[in-house]
Coordinates of C-alpha atoms in Angstrom, one line a residue:
X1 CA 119.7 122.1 111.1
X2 CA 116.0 121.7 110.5
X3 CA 114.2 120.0 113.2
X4 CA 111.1 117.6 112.6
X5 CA 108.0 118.5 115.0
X6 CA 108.4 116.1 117.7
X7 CA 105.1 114.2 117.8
X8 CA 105.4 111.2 119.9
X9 CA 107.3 111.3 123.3
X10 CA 108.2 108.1 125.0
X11 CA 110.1 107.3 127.8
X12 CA 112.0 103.9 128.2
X13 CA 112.7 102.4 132.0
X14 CA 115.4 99.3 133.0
X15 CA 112.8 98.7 136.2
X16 CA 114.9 98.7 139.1
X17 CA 114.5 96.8 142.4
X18 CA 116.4 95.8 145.3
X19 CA 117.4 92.0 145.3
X20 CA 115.8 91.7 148.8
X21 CA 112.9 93.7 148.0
X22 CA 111.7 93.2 144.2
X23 CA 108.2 94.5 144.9
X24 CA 109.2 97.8 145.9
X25 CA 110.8 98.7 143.1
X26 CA 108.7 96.8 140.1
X27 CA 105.6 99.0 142.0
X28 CA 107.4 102.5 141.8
X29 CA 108.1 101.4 137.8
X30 CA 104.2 100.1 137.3
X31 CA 103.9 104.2 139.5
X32 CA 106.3 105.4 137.0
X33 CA 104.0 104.8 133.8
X34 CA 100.8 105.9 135.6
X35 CA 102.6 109.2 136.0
X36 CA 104.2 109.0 132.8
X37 CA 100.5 108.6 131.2
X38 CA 99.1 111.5 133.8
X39 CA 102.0 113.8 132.3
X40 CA 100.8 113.3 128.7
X41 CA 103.6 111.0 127.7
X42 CA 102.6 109.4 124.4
X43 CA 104.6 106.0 125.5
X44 CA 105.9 104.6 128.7
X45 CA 108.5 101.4 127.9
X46 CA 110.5 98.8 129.7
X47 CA 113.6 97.3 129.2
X48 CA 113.6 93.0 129.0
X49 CA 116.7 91.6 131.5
X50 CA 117.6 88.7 132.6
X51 CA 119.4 87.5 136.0
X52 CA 119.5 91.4 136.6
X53 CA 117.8 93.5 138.6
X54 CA 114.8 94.1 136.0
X55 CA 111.6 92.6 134.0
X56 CA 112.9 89.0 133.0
X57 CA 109.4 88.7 131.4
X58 CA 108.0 91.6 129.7
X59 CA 104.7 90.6 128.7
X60 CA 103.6 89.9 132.1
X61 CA 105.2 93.5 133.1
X62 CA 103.2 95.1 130.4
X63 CA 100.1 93.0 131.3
X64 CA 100.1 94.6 134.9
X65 CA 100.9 98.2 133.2
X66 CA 97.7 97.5 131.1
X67 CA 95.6 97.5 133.9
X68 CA 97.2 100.3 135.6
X69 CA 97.1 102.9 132.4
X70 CA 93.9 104.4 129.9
X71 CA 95.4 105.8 127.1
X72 CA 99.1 105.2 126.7
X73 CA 101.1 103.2 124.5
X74 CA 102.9 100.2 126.5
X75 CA 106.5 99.2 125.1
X76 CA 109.5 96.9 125.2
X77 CA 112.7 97.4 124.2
X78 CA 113.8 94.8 123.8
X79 CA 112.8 91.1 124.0
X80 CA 116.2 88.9 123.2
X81 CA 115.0 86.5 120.9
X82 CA 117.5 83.7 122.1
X83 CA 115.2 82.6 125.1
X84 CA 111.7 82.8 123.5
X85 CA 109.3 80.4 122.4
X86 CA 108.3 82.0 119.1
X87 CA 104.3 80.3 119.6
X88 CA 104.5 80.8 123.2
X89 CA 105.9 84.5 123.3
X90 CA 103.2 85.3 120.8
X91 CA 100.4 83.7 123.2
X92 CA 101.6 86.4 125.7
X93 CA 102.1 89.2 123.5
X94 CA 98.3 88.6 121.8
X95 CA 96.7 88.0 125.7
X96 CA 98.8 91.5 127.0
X97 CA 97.4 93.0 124.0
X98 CA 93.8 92.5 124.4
X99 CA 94.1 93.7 128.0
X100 CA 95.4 96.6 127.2
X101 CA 93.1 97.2 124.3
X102 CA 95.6 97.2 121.8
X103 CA 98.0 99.3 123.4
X104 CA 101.1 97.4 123.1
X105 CA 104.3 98.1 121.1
X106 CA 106.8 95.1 121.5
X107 CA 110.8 95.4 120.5
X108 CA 112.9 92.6 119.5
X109 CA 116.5 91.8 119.2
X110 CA 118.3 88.8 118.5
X111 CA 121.4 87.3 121.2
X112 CA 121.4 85.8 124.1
X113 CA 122.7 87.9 126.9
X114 CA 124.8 85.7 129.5
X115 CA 124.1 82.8 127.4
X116 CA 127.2 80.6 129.1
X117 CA 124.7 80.7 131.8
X118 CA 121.7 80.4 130.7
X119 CA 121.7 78.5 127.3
X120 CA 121.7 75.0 128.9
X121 CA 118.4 76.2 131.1
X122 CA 116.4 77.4 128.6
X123 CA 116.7 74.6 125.8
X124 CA 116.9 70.9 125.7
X125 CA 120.0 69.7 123.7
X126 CA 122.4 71.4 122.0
X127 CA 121.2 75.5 121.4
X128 CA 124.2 76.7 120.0
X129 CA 122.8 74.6 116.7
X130 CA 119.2 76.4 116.5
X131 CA 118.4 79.5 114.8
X132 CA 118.5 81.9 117.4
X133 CA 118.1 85.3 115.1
X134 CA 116.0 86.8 113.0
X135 CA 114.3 83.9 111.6
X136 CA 112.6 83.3 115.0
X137 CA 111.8 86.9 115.2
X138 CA 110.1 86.2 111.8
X139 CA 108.3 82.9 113.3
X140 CA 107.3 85.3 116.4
X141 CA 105.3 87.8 113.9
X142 CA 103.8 84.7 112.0
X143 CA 102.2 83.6 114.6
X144 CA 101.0 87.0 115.6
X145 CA 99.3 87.1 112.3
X146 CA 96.7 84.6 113.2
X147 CA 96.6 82.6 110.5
X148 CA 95.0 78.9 110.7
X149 CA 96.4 76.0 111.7
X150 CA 96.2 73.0 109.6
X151 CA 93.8 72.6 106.6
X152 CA 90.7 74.2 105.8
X153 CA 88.7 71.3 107.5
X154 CA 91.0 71.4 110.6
X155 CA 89.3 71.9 113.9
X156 CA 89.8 71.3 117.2
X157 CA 87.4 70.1 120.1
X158 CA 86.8 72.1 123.6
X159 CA 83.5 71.4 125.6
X160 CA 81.1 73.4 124.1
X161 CA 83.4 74.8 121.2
X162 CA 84.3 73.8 117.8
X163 CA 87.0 76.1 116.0
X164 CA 89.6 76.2 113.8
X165 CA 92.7 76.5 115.3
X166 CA 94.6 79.5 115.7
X167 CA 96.8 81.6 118.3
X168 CA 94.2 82.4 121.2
X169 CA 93.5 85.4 121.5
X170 CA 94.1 86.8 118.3
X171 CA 94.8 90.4 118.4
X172 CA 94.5 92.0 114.8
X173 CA 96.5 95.2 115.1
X174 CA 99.5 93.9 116.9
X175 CA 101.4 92.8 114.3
X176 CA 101.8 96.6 113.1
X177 CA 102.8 97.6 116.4
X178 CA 106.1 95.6 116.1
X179 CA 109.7 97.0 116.4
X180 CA 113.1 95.8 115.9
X181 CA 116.6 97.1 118.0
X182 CA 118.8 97.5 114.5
X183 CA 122.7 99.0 114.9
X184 CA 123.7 97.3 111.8
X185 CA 123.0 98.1 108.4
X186 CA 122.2 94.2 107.8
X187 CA 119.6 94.1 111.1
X188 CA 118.3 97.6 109.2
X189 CA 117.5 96.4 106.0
X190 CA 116.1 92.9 107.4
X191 CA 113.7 94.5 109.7
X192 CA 112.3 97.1 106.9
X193 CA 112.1 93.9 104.6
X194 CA 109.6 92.2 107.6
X195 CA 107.7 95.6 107.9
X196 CA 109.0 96.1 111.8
X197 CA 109.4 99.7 112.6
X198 CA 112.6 101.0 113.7
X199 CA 114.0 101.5 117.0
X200 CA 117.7 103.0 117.0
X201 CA 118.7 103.9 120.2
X202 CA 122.5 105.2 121.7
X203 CA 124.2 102.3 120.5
X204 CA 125.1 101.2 117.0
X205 CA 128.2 99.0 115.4
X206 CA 130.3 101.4 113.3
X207 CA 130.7 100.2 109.8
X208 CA 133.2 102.0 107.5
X209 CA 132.9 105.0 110.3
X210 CA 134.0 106.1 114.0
X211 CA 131.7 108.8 114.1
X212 CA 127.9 107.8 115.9
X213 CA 126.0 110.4 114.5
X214 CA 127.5 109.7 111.0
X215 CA 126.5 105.6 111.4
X216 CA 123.2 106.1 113.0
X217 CA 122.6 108.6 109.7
X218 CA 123.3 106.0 107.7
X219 CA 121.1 103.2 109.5
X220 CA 118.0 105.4 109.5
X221 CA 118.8 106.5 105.3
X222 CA 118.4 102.7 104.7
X223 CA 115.5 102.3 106.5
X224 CA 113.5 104.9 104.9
X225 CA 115.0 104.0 101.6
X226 CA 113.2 100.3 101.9
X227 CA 110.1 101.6 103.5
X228 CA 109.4 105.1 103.8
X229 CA 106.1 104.9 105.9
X230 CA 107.5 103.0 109.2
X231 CA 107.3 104.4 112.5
X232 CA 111.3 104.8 113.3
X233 CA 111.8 106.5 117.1
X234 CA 114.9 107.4 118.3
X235 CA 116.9 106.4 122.0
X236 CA 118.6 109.4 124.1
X237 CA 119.4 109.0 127.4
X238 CA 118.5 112.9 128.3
X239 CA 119.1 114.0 131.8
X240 CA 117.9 118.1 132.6
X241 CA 118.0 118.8 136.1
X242 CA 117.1 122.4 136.0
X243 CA 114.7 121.4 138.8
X244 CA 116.9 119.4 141.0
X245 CA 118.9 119.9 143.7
X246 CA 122.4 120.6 143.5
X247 CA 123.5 117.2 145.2
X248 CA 121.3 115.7 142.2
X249 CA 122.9 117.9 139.7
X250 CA 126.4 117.0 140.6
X251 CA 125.6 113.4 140.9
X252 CA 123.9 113.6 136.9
X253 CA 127.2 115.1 135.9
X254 CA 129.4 112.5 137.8
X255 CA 127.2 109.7 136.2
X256 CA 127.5 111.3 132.7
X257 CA 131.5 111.8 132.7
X258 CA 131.7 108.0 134.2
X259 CA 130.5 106.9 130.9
X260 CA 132.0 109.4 128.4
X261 CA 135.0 107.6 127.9
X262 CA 133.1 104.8 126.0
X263 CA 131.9 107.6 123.2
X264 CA 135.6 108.4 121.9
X265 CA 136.5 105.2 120.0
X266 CA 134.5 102.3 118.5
X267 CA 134.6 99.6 121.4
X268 CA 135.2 95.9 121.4
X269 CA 135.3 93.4 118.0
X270 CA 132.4 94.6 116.8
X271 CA 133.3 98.7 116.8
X272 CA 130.3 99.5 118.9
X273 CA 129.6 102.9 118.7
X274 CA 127.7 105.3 122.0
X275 CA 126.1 108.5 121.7
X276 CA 127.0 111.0 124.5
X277 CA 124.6 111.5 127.0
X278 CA 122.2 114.4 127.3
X279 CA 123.1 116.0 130.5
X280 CA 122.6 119.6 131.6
X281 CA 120.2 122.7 131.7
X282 CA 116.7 122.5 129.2
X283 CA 119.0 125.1 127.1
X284 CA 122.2 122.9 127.2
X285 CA 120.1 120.4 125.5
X286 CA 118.1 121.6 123.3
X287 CA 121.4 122.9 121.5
X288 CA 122.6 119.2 121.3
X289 CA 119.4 117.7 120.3
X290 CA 119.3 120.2 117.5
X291 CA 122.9 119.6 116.3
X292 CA 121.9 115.5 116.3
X293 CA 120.8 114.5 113.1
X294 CA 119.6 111.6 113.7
X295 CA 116.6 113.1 116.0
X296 CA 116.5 116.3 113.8
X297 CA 115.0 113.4 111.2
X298 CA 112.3 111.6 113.4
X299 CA 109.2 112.5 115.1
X300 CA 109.5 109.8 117.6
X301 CA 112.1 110.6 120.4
X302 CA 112.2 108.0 123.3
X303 CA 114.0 109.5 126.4
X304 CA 115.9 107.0 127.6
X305 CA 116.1 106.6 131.4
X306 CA 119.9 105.9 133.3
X307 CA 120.1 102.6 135.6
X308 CA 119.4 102.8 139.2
X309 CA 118.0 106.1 139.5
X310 CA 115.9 106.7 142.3
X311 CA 111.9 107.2 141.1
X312 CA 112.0 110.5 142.5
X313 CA 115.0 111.3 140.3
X314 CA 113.3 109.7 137.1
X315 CA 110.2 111.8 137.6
X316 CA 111.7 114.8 137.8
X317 CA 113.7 113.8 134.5
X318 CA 110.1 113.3 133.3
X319 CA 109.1 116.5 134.5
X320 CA 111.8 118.4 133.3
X321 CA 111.6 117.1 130.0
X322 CA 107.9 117.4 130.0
X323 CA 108.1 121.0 130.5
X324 CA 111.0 122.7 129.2
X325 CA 112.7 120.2 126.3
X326 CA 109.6 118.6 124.2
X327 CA 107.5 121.6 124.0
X328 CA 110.5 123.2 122.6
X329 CA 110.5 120.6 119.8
X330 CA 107.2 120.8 118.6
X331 CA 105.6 118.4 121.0
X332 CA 102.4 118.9 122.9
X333 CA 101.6 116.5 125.5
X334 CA 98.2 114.0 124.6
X335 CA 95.9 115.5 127.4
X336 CA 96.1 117.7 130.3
X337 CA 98.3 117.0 132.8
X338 CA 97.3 116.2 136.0
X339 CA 100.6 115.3 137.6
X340 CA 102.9 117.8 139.3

């Protein structure tokens, strides 16, 4: 199987921290993308959570990482779109933006994670009756648009300031820098129809198929069939430890087998489907990464980062990776590094 050139590498984090001791860990994530930049990582990402141990607010994460980074591009993957304001998420989007210069690259999803809990918090009334999928994704990247508010002659009065209104600050580019989470062929074809590039990661809902790599095929065929020039990256959770320890090598092995069960069948009502995780020596996976179609087709591969890691374990992933898998797939890093 032909490989594409690899020519954007991003990594994606879930932000750890302790729940007695949140600074700790949200700092060694903020220390994570300033590495991840010094490495030459084209992207450094972070996962949205809620009542976890992670970023419940994403924007303000990726406000911080703005002022902490130069060059590289800033992501989430991915805002639920069940708990968002659609005028108010885009305020914080377009004011995250500007700080970082125009670095950022924002993921939706629809659902509501633990929504029995957090429904009745969030909204006023009844919630189960709103529409709580893609058309407020679609109202989110209206209002990123920046059009006008009102009529021609509308305008608003601030001391000192006339205008017309608009979302404040309006950040031009953004609205091409948006991505959707699709694992159905419906989510696929809606987000190419709204111009969102693609995110497909290791998990996808398994229509007319068992097999991941033959549905995530499929998913990323459709896209390109409705618009062939979108940015589409895809999700691995890729572990190398040819330069750990061998306690840290037989504890990457032990976390790998504890989830392989889940890749044999579809899972659940909705046959969700997982990829297998990347495990092993550079060697060991470059020979699965080259027998996976799905990132033999892109140019975007975002290494996917496991859950409550240690940040000394995540940089040497990084490292690793760095070093011995991307260059291997065409990639060369966006400056010099600096860092190890």
């Amino acid at each position: 199987m032909t490989l594409t050139p690899l020519t954007s590498l991003a990594f994606l984090t879930p932000g750890n921290f302790a729940d007695d001791d949140p600074y700790t860990g949200l700092e060694e994530t903020l220390g994570l993308f300033e590495y991840g930049e010094r490495s030459g990582f084209d992207g450094a990402w972070i996962r949205q959570r809620h009542l976890e141990h992670g970023v419940g607010s994403a924007a303000v994460f990726l406000a911080a990482a703005g002022q902490r980074t130069e060059r590289i591009e800033l992501g989430t993957a991915v805002i639920p779109i069940g708990y968002e304001s659609p005028f108010r998420l885009a305020e914080d989007l377009a004011l995250a933006d500007v700080l970082s210069r125009g670095r950022l690259q924002i993921g939706f999803s629809t659902g509501m994670p633990h929504a029995d809990l957090l429904g009745d918090l969030v909204y006023d009334g009844d919630w189960r009756a709103f529409d709580l999928s893609y058309g407020r994704v679609a109202r989110v990247v209206d209002n990123l648009r920046g059009d006008y508010l009102g009529g021609p002659d509308t305008v608003i009065h601030s001391p000192g300031n006339t205008q017309r209104p608009r979302l404040q600050p309006h950040s031009p580019g953004l609205v091409d820098r948006l991505w959707y989470g699709g694992g159905s062929l419906r989510s696929i074809r809606w987000a190419a129809g709204q111009g969102l590039n693609l995110l497909s990661g290791n998990i996808v809902t398994g229509e007319d198929t068992d097999d991941f790599t033959t549905a995530q095929s499929r998913l990323l065929a459709e896209y390109r069939r409705t618009r062939p020039t979108g940015r589409v990256a895809v999700g691995r959770v890729i572990v190398p430890f040819d330069s750990a320890d061998r306690a840290t090598r037989t504890r990457y092995r032990e976390y790998a087998a504890s989830r392989h069960a889940r890749t044999l069948a579809p899972q659940g009502p909705k046959r969700t489907l997982f990829a297998p995780d990347v495990v092993g020596t550079a060697e060991q996976i470059l020979e699965q990464l080259a027998a996976d179609p799905a990132v033999s087709a892109v140019s975007e591969l975002r290494l996917e980062l496991p859950y409550e890691f240690r940040r000394e374990e995540y940089e040497q992933i990084l490292h690793d990776v760095r070093h011995l898998v991307a260059p291997e797939l065409g990639w060369r890093p966006a400056q010099s590094e600096t860092a190890r």
